[in-house]
Amino acid sequence: MSDSGRFEAFVRTHQDMVYATALRLLANPAEAEDVAQAVFLKAFEQFDQLSASDSAAGWLKTVTRHACLNHLSRYRRRWRFFSELVSHNDDDVLEAIPADVSIGDQFERAEEHERLARAIRALPEHQRVPLVLFHFEELSYQEIATALRVSVAKVKTDIHRARLSLKRYLSASHA
Amino acid sequence: MPDADLERLLARAIAELPDAPAPDTLLPRVLAAVDARRQRPWYAQPWSTWPPLHQACVVTACLLLLVAATTFAMPVLLARVSSDIAATSVGPIAAMVDAARAASRVISTVTTLAATIAALWRALCGPLVVYASVVLLLLGASLGALGTGLHHLAYRRVYS
């Protein structure tokens, strides 16, 4: 197989994971696609080592996470401002998401997943990012606080609020 | 529900979430970007992708330049600059140094004064501003109430 063919196969193998990671953190499909493209271009530069490595997926995930956090840090000031501005009504954030009516039993589970994914995407950025880093990326509170340059207490508060919002949303969707 | 239970519940729900599929446009975009990068000449590509021989040549050239600069150019340049300063320091440079010193003194005085005023404000006036505002508001409100009362009384007497 040629180098191009090998790289294409490499992208095909990992594109869902890279895109999903970026989408969870950024909650914006267009931005997630941009970041995923940048990550694969970086992977291409080091493809000789990556293609022979067993930890290529881990490398891609870490690079994607860093790229997303860099992307978000461009808006960090605005993010912090809104984080303080909307902190009093964060609890109502998911009430705006319409509860879809299931179109059939066979799709119920997939639909439930889609609704949870949408609920996570609908969380405000200062709640979604630490929640995703904790549950999907399996970082500790301290690691998240360091990555986001905020206090551990703020990380815990934001994750707790995000969980409460999701819990209310999940309870409502199960009812 | 305790946060630990909520965390477990959520972790289980999240663990079942499948990865969102990448859009169909991602792969063609990546391949097109890679092709565009391949089309560039080697020197326009990232350093890490340069051929090893080219990398070695550039490192050697940089080292040679550095050695040449420190060995030959720097002493000549320093001698030239020091002679220029010696030739001109009596006139315009001395005047500029004096002006800079005077400006520095003025800036230092202004900064000290501003810091003193700010400290005095914080220590003495700042805490009193709130109380003074409240007293003034209360005074204004009571005067307004008194005025309104007197006004009513006066009108009542006039019309009665």
Tab-separated table of C-alpha atoms in Angstrom:
chain	number	residue	atom	x	y	z
A	1	MET	CA	0.000	0.000	0.000
A	2	SER	CA	1.302	3.498	-0.847
A	3	ASP	CA	1.933	6.186	1.745
A	4	SER	CA	-1.219	8.014	0.628
A	5	GLY	CA	-3.259	4.852	0.916
A	6	ARG	CA	-1.862	4.090	4.359
A	7	PHE	CA	-2.582	7.608	5.562
A	8	GLU	CA	-6.101	7.485	4.149
A	9	ALA	CA	-6.718	4.228	6.006
A	10	PHE	CA	-5.272	5.806	9.145
A	11	VAL	CA	-7.688	8.763	8.867
A	12	ARG	CA	-10.621	6.450	8.185
A	13	THR	CA	-9.804	4.430	11.291
A	14	HIS	CA	-9.531	7.353	13.674
A	15	GLN	CA	-11.703	10.082	12.178
A	16	ASP	CA	-14.815	9.282	14.245
A	17	MET	CA	-12.894	9.311	17.516
A	18	VAL	CA	-11.071	12.575	16.692
A	19	TYR	CA	-14.211	14.288	15.454
A	20	ALA	CA	-16.333	13.077	18.390
A	21	THR	CA	-13.737	14.276	20.900
A	22	ALA	CA	-13.604	17.683	19.260
A	23	LEU	CA	-17.377	17.895	18.964
A	24	ARG	CA	-17.910	17.086	22.642
A	25	LEU	CA	-15.480	19.796	23.704
A	26	LEU	CA	-16.425	22.461	21.188
A	27	ALA	CA	-20.124	21.644	20.668
A	28	ASN	CA	-19.879	23.093	17.192
A	29	PRO	CA	-19.729	20.718	14.187
A	30	ALA	CA	-17.923	23.159	11.883
A	31	GLU	CA	-15.268	24.017	14.462
A	32	ALA	CA	-14.903	20.344	15.382
A	33	GLU	CA	-14.266	19.505	11.721
A	34	ASP	CA	-11.661	22.271	11.452
A	35	VAL	CA	-9.861	21.022	14.546
A	36	ALA	CA	-10.041	17.409	13.338
A	37	GLN	CA	-8.456	18.439	10.031
A	38	ALA	CA	-5.659	20.292	11.830
A	39	VAL	CA	-5.034	17.260	14.046
A	40	PHE	CA	-4.741	14.934	11.054
A	41	LEU	CA	-2.381	17.359	9.326
A	42	LYS	CA	-0.199	17.264	12.419
A	43	ALA	CA	-0.455	13.482	12.368
A	44	PHE	CA	0.627	13.485	8.746
A	45	GLU	CA	3.823	15.343	9.662
A	46	GLN	CA	4.721	12.546	12.059
A	47	PHE	CA	3.095	9.723	10.185
A	48	ASP	CA	6.287	7.665	9.929
A	49	GLN	CA	6.466	7.292	13.709
A	50	LEU	CA	2.700	7.251	14.285
A	51	SER	CA	1.887	4.547	11.797
A	52	ALA	CA	4.260	2.167	13.551
A	53	SER	CA	3.082	3.105	17.033
A	54	ASP	CA	0.463	1.309	19.111
A	55	SER	CA	-0.396	4.520	20.929
A	56	ALA	CA	-1.498	6.426	17.815
A	57	ALA	CA	-5.086	6.658	19.082
A	58	GLY	CA	-3.938	8.023	22.434
A	59	TRP	CA	-1.656	10.504	20.691
A	60	LEU	CA	-4.509	11.661	18.466
A	61	LYS	CA	-6.855	12.030	21.422
A	62	THR	CA	-4.330	14.077	23.412
A	63	VAL	CA	-3.508	16.322	20.449
A	64	THR	CA	-7.218	16.801	19.753
A	65	ARG	CA	-7.876	17.735	23.364
A	66	HIS	CA	-5.031	20.250	23.385
A	67	ALA	CA	-6.126	21.689	20.042
A	68	CYS	CA	-9.673	22.128	21.336
A	69	LEU	CA	-8.519	23.769	24.562
A	70	ASN	CA	-6.267	26.094	22.544
A	71	HIS	CA	-9.218	26.872	20.307
A	72	LEU	CA	-11.389	27.610	23.331
A	73	SER	CA	-8.702	29.675	25.039
A	74	ARG	CA	-8.972	32.205	22.224
A	75	TYR	CA	-12.416	32.928	23.621
A	76	ARG	CA	-11.420	32.353	27.218
A	77	ARG	CA	-11.983	35.909	28.318
A	78	ARG	CA	-15.478	35.944	26.858
A	79	TRP	CA	-16.062	32.462	28.259
A	80	ARG	CA	-15.150	33.563	31.802
A	81	PHE	CA	-17.313	36.661	31.467
A	82	PHE	CA	-20.340	34.646	30.425
A	83	SER	CA	-19.526	32.013	33.028
A	84	GLU	CA	-19.983	34.666	35.706
A	85	LEU	CA	-22.907	36.292	33.943
A	86	VAL	CA	-25.075	33.211	33.542
A	87	SER	CA	-24.117	31.383	36.726
A	88	HIS	CA	-27.417	32.283	38.386
A	89	ASN	CA	-29.608	30.661	35.752
A	90	ASP	CA	-27.425	27.753	34.621
A	91	ASP	CA	-29.935	25.326	36.028
A	92	ASP	CA	-32.493	26.243	33.405
A	93	VAL	CA	-30.181	25.825	30.490
A	94	LEU	CA	-31.500	22.468	29.302
A	95	GLU	CA	-35.132	23.352	29.614
A	96	ALA	CA	-34.969	24.902	26.178
A	97	ILE	CA	-34.138	21.560	24.533
A	98	PRO	CA	-37.265	20.076	23.039
A	99	ALA	CA	-37.983	16.468	23.977
A	100	ASP	CA	-38.287	14.555	20.725
A	101	VAL	CA	-41.052	12.033	20.280
A	102	SER	CA	-39.716	8.555	19.595
A	103	ILE	CA	-40.582	7.288	16.128
A	104	GLY	CA	-40.252	3.628	16.994
A	105	ASP	CA	-38.933	1.187	19.558
A	106	GLN	CA	-35.973	0.161	17.447
A	107	PHE	CA	-34.711	3.726	17.386
A	108	GLU	CA	-35.439	4.463	21.025
A	109	ARG	CA	-31.967	3.734	22.322
A	110	ALA	CA	-30.174	5.559	19.529
A	111	GLU	CA	-32.492	8.453	20.015
A	112	GLU	CA	-31.798	8.485	23.752
A	113	HIS	CA	-28.055	8.616	23.014
A	114	GLU	CA	-28.567	11.401	20.560
A	115	ARG	CA	-30.612	13.344	23.082
A	116	LEU	CA	-27.988	12.927	25.789
A	117	ALA	CA	-25.277	14.007	23.352
A	118	ARG	CA	-27.366	17.011	22.419
A	119	ALA	CA	-27.980	17.802	26.076
A	120	ILE	CA	-24.226	17.768	26.718
A	121	ARG	CA	-23.642	20.005	23.715
A	122	ALA	CA	-26.298	22.391	24.985
A	123	LEU	CA	-24.559	22.885	28.327
A	124	PRO	CA	-22.799	26.230	28.685
A	125	GLU	CA	-19.140	26.018	27.780
A	126	HIS	CA	-17.825	26.478	31.317
A	127	GLN	CA	-19.842	23.426	32.417
A	128	ARG	CA	-19.515	21.272	29.315
A	129	VAL	CA	-15.729	21.429	28.977
A	130	PRO	CA	-14.890	20.257	32.526
A	131	LEU	CA	-17.657	17.631	32.371
A	132	VAL	CA	-16.322	16.221	29.096
A	133	LEU	CA	-12.737	16.288	30.357
A	134	PHE	CA	-13.816	14.425	33.503
A	135	HIS	CA	-16.119	11.798	32.028
A	136	PHE	CA	-14.793	11.291	28.517
A	137	GLU	CA	-11.129	12.161	28.848
A	138	GLU	CA	-10.923	10.793	32.393
A	139	LEU	CA	-8.860	13.677	33.735
A	140	SER	CA	-8.793	14.418	37.456
A	141	TYR	CA	-10.213	17.611	38.941
A	142	GLN	CA	-6.694	18.909	39.441
A	143	GLU	CA	-5.694	18.139	35.845
A	144	ILE	CA	-8.817	19.858	34.547
A	145	ALA	CA	-8.172	22.899	36.730
A	146	THR	CA	-4.618	23.088	35.409
A	147	ALA	CA	-5.704	22.664	31.800
A	148	LEU	CA	-8.391	25.337	32.080
A	149	ARG	CA	-6.366	27.593	34.388
A	150	VAL	CA	-9.154	27.832	36.945
A	151	SER	CA	-9.447	26.699	40.566
A	152	VAL	CA	-10.292	23.125	41.538
A	153	ALA	CA	-13.315	24.468	43.417
A	154	LYS	CA	-14.668	26.066	40.242
A	155	VAL	CA	-14.149	22.837	38.302
A	156	LYS	CA	-16.073	20.876	40.948
A	157	THR	CA	-18.893	23.418	41.053
A	158	ASP	CA	-19.232	23.532	37.281
A	159	ILE	CA	-19.211	19.741	36.948
A	160	HIS	CA	-21.766	19.423	39.741
A	161	ARG	CA	-24.070	21.948	38.084
A	162	ALA	CA	-23.649	20.233	34.733
A	163	ARG	CA	-24.587	16.883	36.291
A	164	LEU	CA	-27.668	18.370	37.924
A	165	SER	CA	-28.768	19.860	34.610
A	166	LEU	CA	-28.231	16.546	32.832
A	167	LYS	CA	-29.965	14.623	35.605
A	168	ARG	CA	-33.031	16.828	35.330
A	169	TYR	CA	-32.937	16.422	31.600
A	170	LEU	CA	-32.558	12.621	31.768
A	171	SER	CA	-35.340	12.357	34.378
A	172	ALA	CA	-37.612	14.434	32.186
A	173	SER	CA	-36.851	12.325	29.135
A	174	HIS	CA	-37.487	9.078	31.064
A	175	ALA	CA	-40.761	10.330	32.529
B	1	MET	CA	-29.552	12.183	44.931
B	2	PRO	CA	-25.969	12.297	46.325
B	3	ASP	CA	-23.334	13.547	43.933
B	4	ALA	CA	-21.489	10.185	43.956
B	5	ASP	CA	-24.628	8.347	42.763
B	6	LEU	CA	-25.287	11.025	40.204
B	7	GLU	CA	-21.682	10.739	38.998
B	8	ARG	CA	-22.054	6.945	38.612
B	9	LEU	CA	-25.375	7.285	36.815
B	10	LEU	CA	-24.004	9.855	34.469
B	11	ALA	CA	-20.747	7.974	33.909
B	12	ARG	CA	-22.772	4.892	32.903
B	13	ALA	CA	-24.995	6.894	30.551
B	14	ILE	CA	-21.978	8.603	29.021
B	15	ALA	CA	-20.035	5.348	28.665
B	16	GLU	CA	-22.835	4.017	26.465
B	17	LEU	CA	-22.667	7.019	24.171
B	18	PRO	CA	-21.218	6.093	20.797
B	19	ASP	CA	-18.769	8.431	19.050
B	20	ALA	CA	-20.511	10.882	16.759
B	21	PRO	CA	-19.647	9.828	13.199
B	22	ALA	CA	-17.312	12.181	11.373
B	23	PRO	CA	-18.967	14.042	8.511
B	24	ASP	CA	-18.360	12.704	5.006
B	25	THR	CA	-16.534	15.905	4.138
B	26	LEU	CA	-13.748	15.394	6.700
B	27	LEU	CA	-11.718	12.740	4.865
B	28	PRO	CA	-11.668	14.593	1.497
B	29	ARG	CA	-10.743	17.808	3.307
B	30	VAL	CA	-7.851	16.157	5.122
B	31	LEU	CA	-6.580	14.441	1.970
B	32	ALA	CA	-6.828	17.680	-0.022
B	33	ALA	CA	-4.928	19.562	2.683
B	34	VAL	CA	-2.271	16.847	2.758
B	35	ASP	CA	-1.952	16.990	-1.024
B	36	ALA	CA	-1.643	20.769	-0.918
B	37	ARG	CA	1.080	20.416	1.686
B	38	ARG	CA	2.896	17.830	-0.436
B	39	GLN	CA	2.863	20.214	-3.398
B	40	ARG	CA	4.855	22.784	-1.471
B	41	PRO	CA	8.636	22.880	-1.975
B	42	TRP	CA	10.637	21.183	0.789
B	43	TYR	CA	11.734	24.475	2.359
B	44	ALA	CA	8.097	25.605	2.756
B	45	GLN	CA	7.203	22.479	4.668
B	46	PRO	CA	7.611	22.021	8.428
B	47	TRP	CA	11.204	21.667	9.616
B	48	SER	CA	10.538	18.192	10.979
B	49	THR	CA	9.703	16.909	7.474
B	50	TRP	CA	12.851	18.258	5.780
B	51	PRO	CA	15.314	15.715	4.417
B	52	PRO	CA	18.016	14.973	7.036
B	53	LEU	CA	20.768	16.286	4.758
B	54	HIS	CA	19.001	19.636	4.409
B	55	GLN	CA	18.416	19.822	8.140
B	56	ALA	CA	22.119	19.147	8.771
B	57	CYS	CA	23.151	21.790	6.215
B	58	VAL	CA	20.951	24.448	7.783
B	59	VAL	CA	22.152	23.663	11.310
B	60	THR	CA	25.784	23.840	10.142
B	61	ALA	CA	25.162	27.126	8.313
B	62	CYS	CA	23.525	28.634	11.405
B	63	LEU	CA	26.419	27.546	13.602
B	64	LEU	CA	28.961	28.986	11.136
B	65	LEU	CA	27.054	32.260	11.027
B	66	LEU	CA	27.001	32.432	14.809
B	67	VAL	CA	30.714	31.731	15.085
B	68	ALA	CA	31.532	34.279	12.372
B	69	ALA	CA	29.352	36.902	14.024
B	70	THR	CA	30.910	36.473	17.448
B	71	THR	CA	34.471	36.213	16.113
B	72	PHE	CA	34.594	38.893	13.442
B	73	ALA	CA	31.568	41.129	13.316
B	74	MET	CA	30.917	41.759	16.995
B	75	PRO	CA	34.310	43.336	17.915
B	76	VAL	CA	34.159	45.586	14.843
B	77	LEU	CA	30.608	46.627	15.614
B	78	LEU	CA	31.349	47.307	19.277
B	79	ALA	CA	34.390	49.426	18.400
B	80	ARG	CA	32.350	51.396	15.900
B	81	VAL	CA	29.500	52.029	18.324
B	82	SER	CA	31.773	53.044	21.202
B	83	SER	CA	33.691	55.480	18.982
B	84	ASP	CA	30.406	56.975	17.735
B	85	ILE	CA	29.181	57.437	21.298
B	86	ALA	CA	32.466	59.023	22.342
B	87	ALA	CA	32.285	61.447	19.414
B	88	THR	CA	28.739	62.574	20.037
B	89	SER	CA	28.208	62.195	23.756
B	90	VAL	CA	29.145	65.781	24.598
B	91	GLY	CA	26.380	67.383	22.571
B	92	PRO	CA	22.982	65.915	21.727
B	93	ILE	CA	23.297	62.673	23.700
B	94	ALA	CA	24.161	64.496	26.931
B	95	ALA	CA	21.160	66.783	26.403
B	96	MET	CA	18.915	63.778	25.779
B	97	VAL	CA	20.197	62.069	28.933
B	98	ASP	CA	19.472	65.226	30.974
B	99	ALA	CA	15.956	65.470	29.508
B	100	ALA	CA	15.306	61.807	30.254
B	101	ARG	CA	16.470	62.276	33.865
B	102	ALA	CA	14.168	65.286	34.318
B	103	ALA	CA	11.224	63.391	32.824
B	104	SER	CA	11.981	60.438	35.080
B	105	ARG	CA	11.933	62.741	38.160
B	106	VAL	CA	8.578	64.245	37.117
B	107	ILE	CA	7.066	60.804	36.475
B	108	SER	CA	8.356	59.525	39.816
B	109	THR	CA	6.839	62.518	41.686
B	110	VAL	CA	3.489	62.144	39.944
B	111	THR	CA	3.408	58.400	40.624
B	112	THR	CA	4.206	58.887	44.324
B	113	LEU	CA	1.540	61.585	44.626
B	114	ALA	CA	-1.075	59.417	42.898
B	115	ALA	CA	-0.209	56.433	45.109
B	116	THR	CA	-0.488	58.600	48.253
B	117	ILE	CA	-3.868	59.992	47.181
B	118	ALA	CA	-5.117	56.506	46.347
B	119	ALA	CA	-3.954	55.145	49.711
B	120	LEU	CA	-5.572	58.050	51.579
B	121	TRP	CA	-8.790	57.561	49.633
B	122	ARG	CA	-8.850	53.838	50.386
B	123	ALA	CA	-8.060	54.339	54.067
B	124	LEU	CA	-10.149	57.403	54.916
B	125	CYS	CA	-12.657	58.432	52.293
B	126	GLY	CA	-13.546	55.106	50.627
B	127	PRO	CA	-15.376	53.506	53.586
B	128	LEU	CA	-17.146	56.798	54.385
B	129	VAL	CA	-18.545	57.246	50.884
B	130	VAL	CA	-21.185	54.540	51.367
B	131	TYR	CA	-22.283	55.886	54.741
B	132	ALA	CA	-22.254	59.468	53.482
B	133	SER	CA	-24.356	58.460	50.472
B	134	VAL	CA	-26.870	56.647	52.698
B	135	VAL	CA	-27.080	59.645	55.084
B	136	LEU	CA	-27.542	62.028	52.155
B	137	LEU	CA	-30.259	59.826	50.663
B	138	LEU	CA	-32.075	59.558	53.987
B	139	LEU	CA	-31.732	63.296	54.531
B	140	GLY	CA	-33.091	63.983	51.044
B	141	ALA	CA	-35.983	61.577	51.533
B	142	SER	CA	-36.944	63.012	54.922
B	143	LEU	CA	-36.705	66.571	53.598
B	144	GLY	CA	-38.881	65.574	50.658
B	145	ALA	CA	-41.436	63.990	52.995
B	146	LEU	CA	-41.408	67.068	55.222
B	147	GLY	CA	-41.838	69.342	52.227
B	148	THR	CA	-44.737	67.283	50.904
B	149	GLY	CA	-46.411	67.313	54.328
B	150	LEU	CA	-46.032	71.050	54.683
B	151	HIS	CA	-47.304	71.558	51.151
B	152	HIS	CA	-50.440	69.533	51.874
B	153	LEU	CA	-51.008	71.351	55.148
B	154	ALA	CA	-50.559	74.743	53.530
B	155	TYR	CA	-52.954	73.925	50.678
B	156	ARG	CA	-55.517	72.520	53.094
B	157	ARG	CA	-55.476	75.758	55.065
B	158	VAL	CA	-55.660	77.920	51.960
B	159	TYR	CA	-58.620	76.037	50.482
B	160	SER	CA	-60.394	75.344	53.752
